[in-house]
């Protein structure tokens, strides 16, 4: 589930509170389990203060693997259907490749924040999420696994050629 540090964002989309999210994180960590959380920035209705509170919440987390993406009105979601119905989103004008690329700034913002402010806060959130040392460990493990897989494939090729 995605987490946010703004009561307004949570109340509108998740029916939880910052306190409930914090308690859940503490409970999971106290149990000795690994925890991964994701954050979505720029949901319709988000304000500058909401995004600032979410970044502040992210900064308080430690020992948590984080992911971060920006809001896109994906087909099948409540927001997509509402935006199509309100003609805020026109199917024929959607750039489908851009709609699914969460690694860069969205072509359009759907929140109540100007592009410069959004860019600054989103860049900070990305730095917090992906600058996390735990994430780097997982990347290193992934690279090691890919090396092993490549070696296994190479050995298999040698066996089948002989």
PDB file of C-alpha atoms in Angstrom:
ATOM      1  CA  UNK A   1       0.000   0.000   0.000  1.00  0.00           C
ATOM      2  CA  UNK A   2       1.073   3.554  -0.566  1.00  0.00           C
ATOM      3  CA  UNK A   3       1.642   5.753   2.440  1.00  0.00           C
ATOM      4  CA  UNK A   4       1.505   9.488   2.809  1.00  0.00           C
ATOM      5  CA  UNK A   5       2.288  11.855   5.631  1.00  0.00           C
ATOM      6  CA  UNK A   6      -0.728  14.080   5.160  1.00  0.00           C
ATOM      7  CA  UNK A   7      -3.957  13.367   7.025  1.00  0.00           C
ATOM      8  CA  UNK A   8      -5.962  14.869   4.133  1.00  0.00           C
ATOM      9  CA  UNK A   9      -4.372  12.590   1.522  1.00  0.00           C
ATOM     10  CA  UNK A  10      -4.831   9.508   3.683  1.00  0.00           C
ATOM     11  CA  UNK A  11      -8.392  10.333   4.653  1.00  0.00           C
ATOM     12  CA  UNK A  12      -9.375  10.829   1.020  1.00  0.00           C
ATOM     13  CA  UNK A  13      -7.838   7.660  -0.351  1.00  0.00           C
ATOM     14  CA  UNK A  14      -6.814   5.166   2.309  1.00  0.00           C
ATOM     15  CA  UNK A  15      -9.177   5.612   5.280  1.00  0.00           C
ATOM     16  CA  UNK A  16      -6.269   5.602   7.712  1.00  0.00           C
ATOM     17  CA  UNK A  17      -4.332   8.255   9.604  1.00  0.00           C
ATOM     18  CA  UNK A  18      -0.660   9.167   9.847  1.00  0.00           C
ATOM     19  CA  UNK A  19      -0.780   7.799  13.392  1.00  0.00           C
ATOM     20  CA  UNK A  20      -2.186   4.469  12.167  1.00  0.00           C
ATOM     21  CA  UNK A  21       0.473   4.220   9.453  1.00  0.00           C
ATOM     22  CA  UNK A  22       3.236   5.022  11.940  1.00  0.00           C
ATOM     23  CA  UNK A  23       1.908   2.419  14.386  1.00  0.00           C
ATOM     24  CA  UNK A  24       1.758  -0.206  11.616  1.00  0.00           C
ATOM     25  CA  UNK A  25       5.339   0.547  10.563  1.00  0.00           C
ATOM     26  CA  UNK A  26       6.561   0.321  14.167  1.00  0.00           C
ATOM     27  CA  UNK A  27       4.659  -2.926  14.743  1.00  0.00           C
ATOM     28  CA  UNK A  28       6.107  -4.571  11.648  1.00  0.00           C
ATOM     29  CA  UNK A  29       9.643  -3.413  12.423  1.00  0.00           C
ATOM     30  CA  UNK A  30       9.350  -4.440  16.094  1.00  0.00           C
ATOM     31  CA  UNK A  31       8.292  -7.892  14.879  1.00  0.00           C
ATOM     32  CA  UNK A  32      11.602  -8.205  13.040  1.00  0.00           C
ATOM     33  CA  UNK A  33      10.039  -8.213   9.595  1.00  0.00           C
ATOM     34  CA  UNK A  34      11.408  -6.321   6.611  1.00  0.00           C
ATOM     35  CA  UNK A  35       9.168  -3.538   5.425  1.00  0.00           C
ATOM     36  CA  UNK A  36       8.721  -1.909   2.057  1.00  0.00           C
ATOM     37  CA  UNK A  37       6.457   1.069   1.510  1.00  0.00           C
ATOM     38  CA  UNK A  38       5.572   3.137  -1.513  1.00  0.00           C
ATOM     39  CA  UNK A  39       4.504   6.721  -1.895  1.00  0.00           C
ATOM     40  CA  UNK A  40       2.485   8.304  -4.686  1.00  0.00           C
ATOM     41  CA  UNK A  41       2.885  12.025  -5.311  1.00  0.00           C
ATOM     42  CA  UNK A  42       0.450  14.320  -7.061  1.00  0.00           C
ATOM     43  CA  UNK A  43      -2.899  12.638  -6.501  1.00  0.00           C
ATOM     44  CA  UNK A  44      -5.832  14.908  -7.429  1.00  0.00           C
ATOM     45  CA  UNK A  45      -6.519  17.226  -4.530  1.00  0.00           C
ATOM     46  CA  UNK A  46      -2.959  17.089  -3.139  1.00  0.00           C
ATOM     47  CA  UNK A  47      -1.731  20.503  -2.036  1.00  0.00           C
ATOM     48  CA  UNK A  48       1.772  21.825  -1.513  1.00  0.00           C
ATOM     49  CA  UNK A  49       1.361  21.265   2.227  1.00  0.00           C
ATOM     50  CA  UNK A  50       0.271  17.640   1.640  1.00  0.00           C
ATOM     51  CA  UNK A  51       3.399  16.944  -0.391  1.00  0.00           C
ATOM     52  CA  UNK A  52       5.624  18.699   2.172  1.00  0.00           C
ATOM     53  CA  UNK A  53       4.097  16.582   4.964  1.00  0.00           C
ATOM     54  CA  UNK A  54       4.629  13.409   2.947  1.00  0.00           C
ATOM     55  CA  UNK A  55       8.304  14.254   2.375  1.00  0.00           C
ATOM     56  CA  UNK A  56       8.672  14.997   6.112  1.00  0.00           C
ATOM     57  CA  UNK A  57       7.079  11.619   6.905  1.00  0.00           C
ATOM     58  CA  UNK A  58       9.491   9.868   4.540  1.00  0.00           C
ATOM     59  CA  UNK A  59      12.452  11.596   6.180  1.00  0.00           C
ATOM     60  CA  UNK A  60      11.443  10.176   9.579  1.00  0.00           C
ATOM     61  CA  UNK A  61      11.421   6.564   8.372  1.00  0.00           C
ATOM     62  CA  UNK A  62      14.485   4.444   8.970  1.00  0.00           C
ATOM     63  CA  UNK A  63      15.214   0.854   8.094  1.00  0.00           C
ATOM     64  CA  UNK A  64      12.390   0.864   5.558  1.00  0.00           C
ATOM     65  CA  UNK A  65      12.734   0.096   1.867  1.00  0.00           C
ATOM     66  CA  UNK A  66      10.868   2.838   0.029  1.00  0.00           C
ATOM     67  CA  UNK A  67       9.518   3.326  -3.445  1.00  0.00           C
ATOM     68  CA  UNK A  68       8.168   6.506  -4.909  1.00  0.00           C
ATOM     69  CA  UNK A  69       6.137   7.317  -7.983  1.00  0.00           C
ATOM     70  CA  UNK A  70       4.003  10.109  -9.303  1.00  0.00           C
ATOM     71  CA  UNK A  71       0.288   9.897  -9.839  1.00  0.00           C
ATOM     72  CA  UNK A  72      -1.000   8.747 -13.214  1.00  0.00           C
ATOM     73  CA  UNK A  73      -4.706   8.182 -13.890  1.00  0.00           C
ATOM     74  CA  UNK A  74      -4.359   4.556 -14.948  1.00  0.00           C
ATOM     75  CA  UNK A  75      -7.253   2.820 -16.727  1.00  0.00           C
ATOM     76  CA  UNK A  76      -9.485   0.978 -14.296  1.00  0.00           C
ATOM     77  CA  UNK A  77      -8.781   3.346 -11.419  1.00  0.00           C
ATOM     78  CA  UNK A  78     -11.435   5.511  -9.812  1.00  0.00           C
ATOM     79  CA  UNK A  79      -9.498   8.635 -10.828  1.00  0.00           C
ATOM     80  CA  UNK A  80      -9.270   7.569 -14.470  1.00  0.00           C
ATOM     81  CA  UNK A  81     -13.015   6.977 -14.696  1.00  0.00           C
ATOM     82  CA  UNK A  82     -13.809  10.259 -12.924  1.00  0.00           C
ATOM     83  CA  UNK A  83     -11.428  12.246 -15.139  1.00  0.00           C
ATOM     84  CA  UNK A  84     -12.795  10.705 -18.333  1.00  0.00           C
ATOM     85  CA  UNK A  85     -16.377  11.441 -17.202  1.00  0.00           C
ATOM     86  CA  UNK A  86     -15.456  15.053 -16.278  1.00  0.00           C
ATOM     87  CA  UNK A  87     -13.564  15.462 -19.586  1.00  0.00           C
ATOM     88  CA  UNK A  88     -10.373  16.352 -17.687  1.00  0.00           C
ATOM     89  CA  UNK A  89      -8.764  13.448 -19.480  1.00  0.00           C
ATOM     90  CA  UNK A  90      -9.451  12.705 -23.144  1.00  0.00           C
ATOM     91  CA  UNK A  91      -8.675   9.133 -24.173  1.00  0.00           C
ATOM     92  CA  UNK A  92      -7.539  10.191 -27.641  1.00  0.00           C
ATOM     93  CA  UNK A  93      -5.000  12.655 -26.179  1.00  0.00           C
ATOM     94  CA  UNK A  94      -3.361  10.220 -23.763  1.00  0.00           C
ATOM     95  CA  UNK A  95       0.271   9.414 -24.467  1.00  0.00           C
ATOM     96  CA  UNK A  96       0.177   5.784 -23.378  1.00  0.00           C
ATOM     97  CA  UNK A  97       3.976   5.327 -23.181  1.00  0.00           C
ATOM     98  CA  UNK A  98       4.243   8.404 -20.922  1.00  0.00           C
ATOM     99  CA  UNK A  99       1.297   7.342 -18.783  1.00  0.00           C
ATOM    100  CA  UNK A 100       3.118   4.293 -17.465  1.00  0.00           C
ATOM    101  CA  UNK A 101       6.611   5.768 -17.078  1.00  0.00           C
ATOM    102  CA  UNK A 102       6.837   6.585 -13.383  1.00  0.00           C
ATOM    103  CA  UNK A 103      10.578   7.234 -13.528  1.00  0.00           C
ATOM    104  CA  UNK A 104      10.234  10.772 -14.809  1.00  0.00           C
ATOM    105  CA  UNK A 105       8.038  13.787 -14.302  1.00  0.00           C
ATOM    106  CA  UNK A 106       4.520  13.238 -15.585  1.00  0.00           C
ATOM    107  CA  UNK A 107       3.531  15.163 -18.709  1.00  0.00           C
ATOM    108  CA  UNK A 108       0.617  16.627 -16.746  1.00  0.00           C
ATOM    109  CA  UNK A 109       0.057  17.258 -13.065  1.00  0.00           C
ATOM    110  CA  UNK A 110      -3.304  16.401 -11.538  1.00  0.00           C
ATOM    111  CA  UNK A 111      -2.705  17.921  -8.093  1.00  0.00           C
ATOM    112  CA  UNK A 112      -3.065  21.482  -6.851  1.00  0.00           C
ATOM    113  CA  UNK A 113       0.673  22.235  -6.948  1.00  0.00           C
ATOM    114  CA  UNK A 114       2.656  24.151  -9.565  1.00  0.00           C
ATOM    115  CA  UNK A 115       5.202  22.238 -11.626  1.00  0.00           C
ATOM    116  CA  UNK A 116       8.295  23.862 -10.059  1.00  0.00           C
ATOM    117  CA  UNK A 117       7.204  23.126  -6.493  1.00  0.00           C
ATOM    118  CA  UNK A 118       6.117  19.620  -7.435  1.00  0.00           C
ATOM    119  CA  UNK A 119       9.439  18.958  -9.164  1.00  0.00           C
ATOM    120  CA  UNK A 120      11.423  20.129  -6.134  1.00  0.00           C
ATOM    121  CA  UNK A 121       9.446  18.012  -3.662  1.00  0.00           C
ATOM    122  CA  UNK A 122       9.249  14.981  -5.927  1.00  0.00           C
ATOM    123  CA  UNK A 123      13.004  15.101  -6.540  1.00  0.00           C
ATOM    124  CA  UNK A 124      13.551  15.224  -2.771  1.00  0.00           C
ATOM    125  CA  UNK A 125      11.206  12.260  -2.271  1.00  0.00           C
ATOM    126  CA  UNK A 126      13.053  10.255  -4.933  1.00  0.00           C
ATOM    127  CA  UNK A 127      16.352  11.039  -3.241  1.00  0.00           C
ATOM    128  CA  UNK A 128      14.974   9.901   0.124  1.00  0.00           C
ATOM    129  CA  UNK A 129      13.431   6.731  -1.311  1.00  0.00           C
ATOM    130  CA  UNK A 130      16.226   5.630  -3.585  1.00  0.00           C
ATOM    131  CA  UNK A 131      19.101   7.103  -1.610  1.00  0.00           C
ATOM    132  CA  UNK A 132      18.165   4.662   1.169  1.00  0.00           C
ATOM    133  CA  UNK A 133      21.172   2.338   1.860  1.00  0.00           C
ATOM    134  CA  UNK A 134      18.815  -0.636   2.200  1.00  0.00           C
ATOM    135  CA  UNK A 135      17.647  -0.134  -1.375  1.00  0.00           C
ATOM    136  CA  UNK A 136      21.248  -0.144  -2.562  1.00  0.00           C
ATOM    137  CA  UNK A 137      21.744  -3.489  -0.801  1.00  0.00           C
ATOM    138  CA  UNK A 138      18.797  -4.931  -2.711  1.00  0.00           C
ATOM    139  CA  UNK A 139      20.210  -3.541  -5.961  1.00  0.00           C
ATOM    140  CA  UNK A 140      23.558  -5.211  -5.188  1.00  0.00           C
ATOM    141  CA  UNK A 141      21.789  -8.518  -4.495  1.00  0.00           C
ATOM    142  CA  UNK A 142      19.890  -8.174  -7.777  1.00  0.00           C
ATOM    143  CA  UNK A 143      23.161  -7.564  -9.646  1.00  0.00           C
ATOM    144  CA  UNK A 144      24.704 -10.622  -7.951  1.00  0.00           C
ATOM    145  CA  UNK A 145      21.696 -12.745  -8.917  1.00  0.00           C
ATOM    146  CA  UNK A 146      21.925 -11.545 -12.511  1.00  0.00           C
ATOM    147  CA  UNK A 147      25.627 -12.469 -12.554  1.00  0.00           C
ATOM    148  CA  UNK A 148      24.816 -15.948 -11.225  1.00  0.00           C
ATOM    149  CA  UNK A 149      22.007 -16.363 -13.769  1.00  0.00           C
ATOM    150  CA  UNK A 150      24.356 -15.341 -16.565  1.00  0.00           C
ATOM    151  CA  UNK A 151      26.964 -17.842 -15.367  1.00  0.00           C
ATOM    152  CA  UNK A 152      24.360 -20.629 -15.148  1.00  0.00           C
ATOM    153  CA  UNK A 153      23.169 -19.847 -18.681  1.00  0.00           C
ATOM    154  CA  UNK A 154      26.780 -19.869 -19.908  1.00  0.00           C
ATOM    155  CA  UNK A 155      27.440 -23.257 -18.221  1.00  0.00           C
ATOM    156  CA  UNK A 156      24.224 -24.663 -19.678  1.00  0.00           C
ATOM    157  CA  UNK A 157      25.264 -23.493 -23.143  1.00  0.00           C
ATOM    158  CA  UNK A 158      28.652 -25.178 -22.758  1.00  0.00           C
ATOM    159  CA  UNK A 159      26.989 -28.436 -21.667  1.00  0.00           C
ATOM    160  CA  UNK A 160      24.527 -28.467 -24.551  1.00  0.00           C
ATOM    161  CA  UNK A 161      27.181 -27.628 -27.150  1.00  0.00           C
ATOM    162  CA  UNK A 162      29.433 -30.523 -26.071  1.00  0.00           C
TER     163      UNK A 162
END
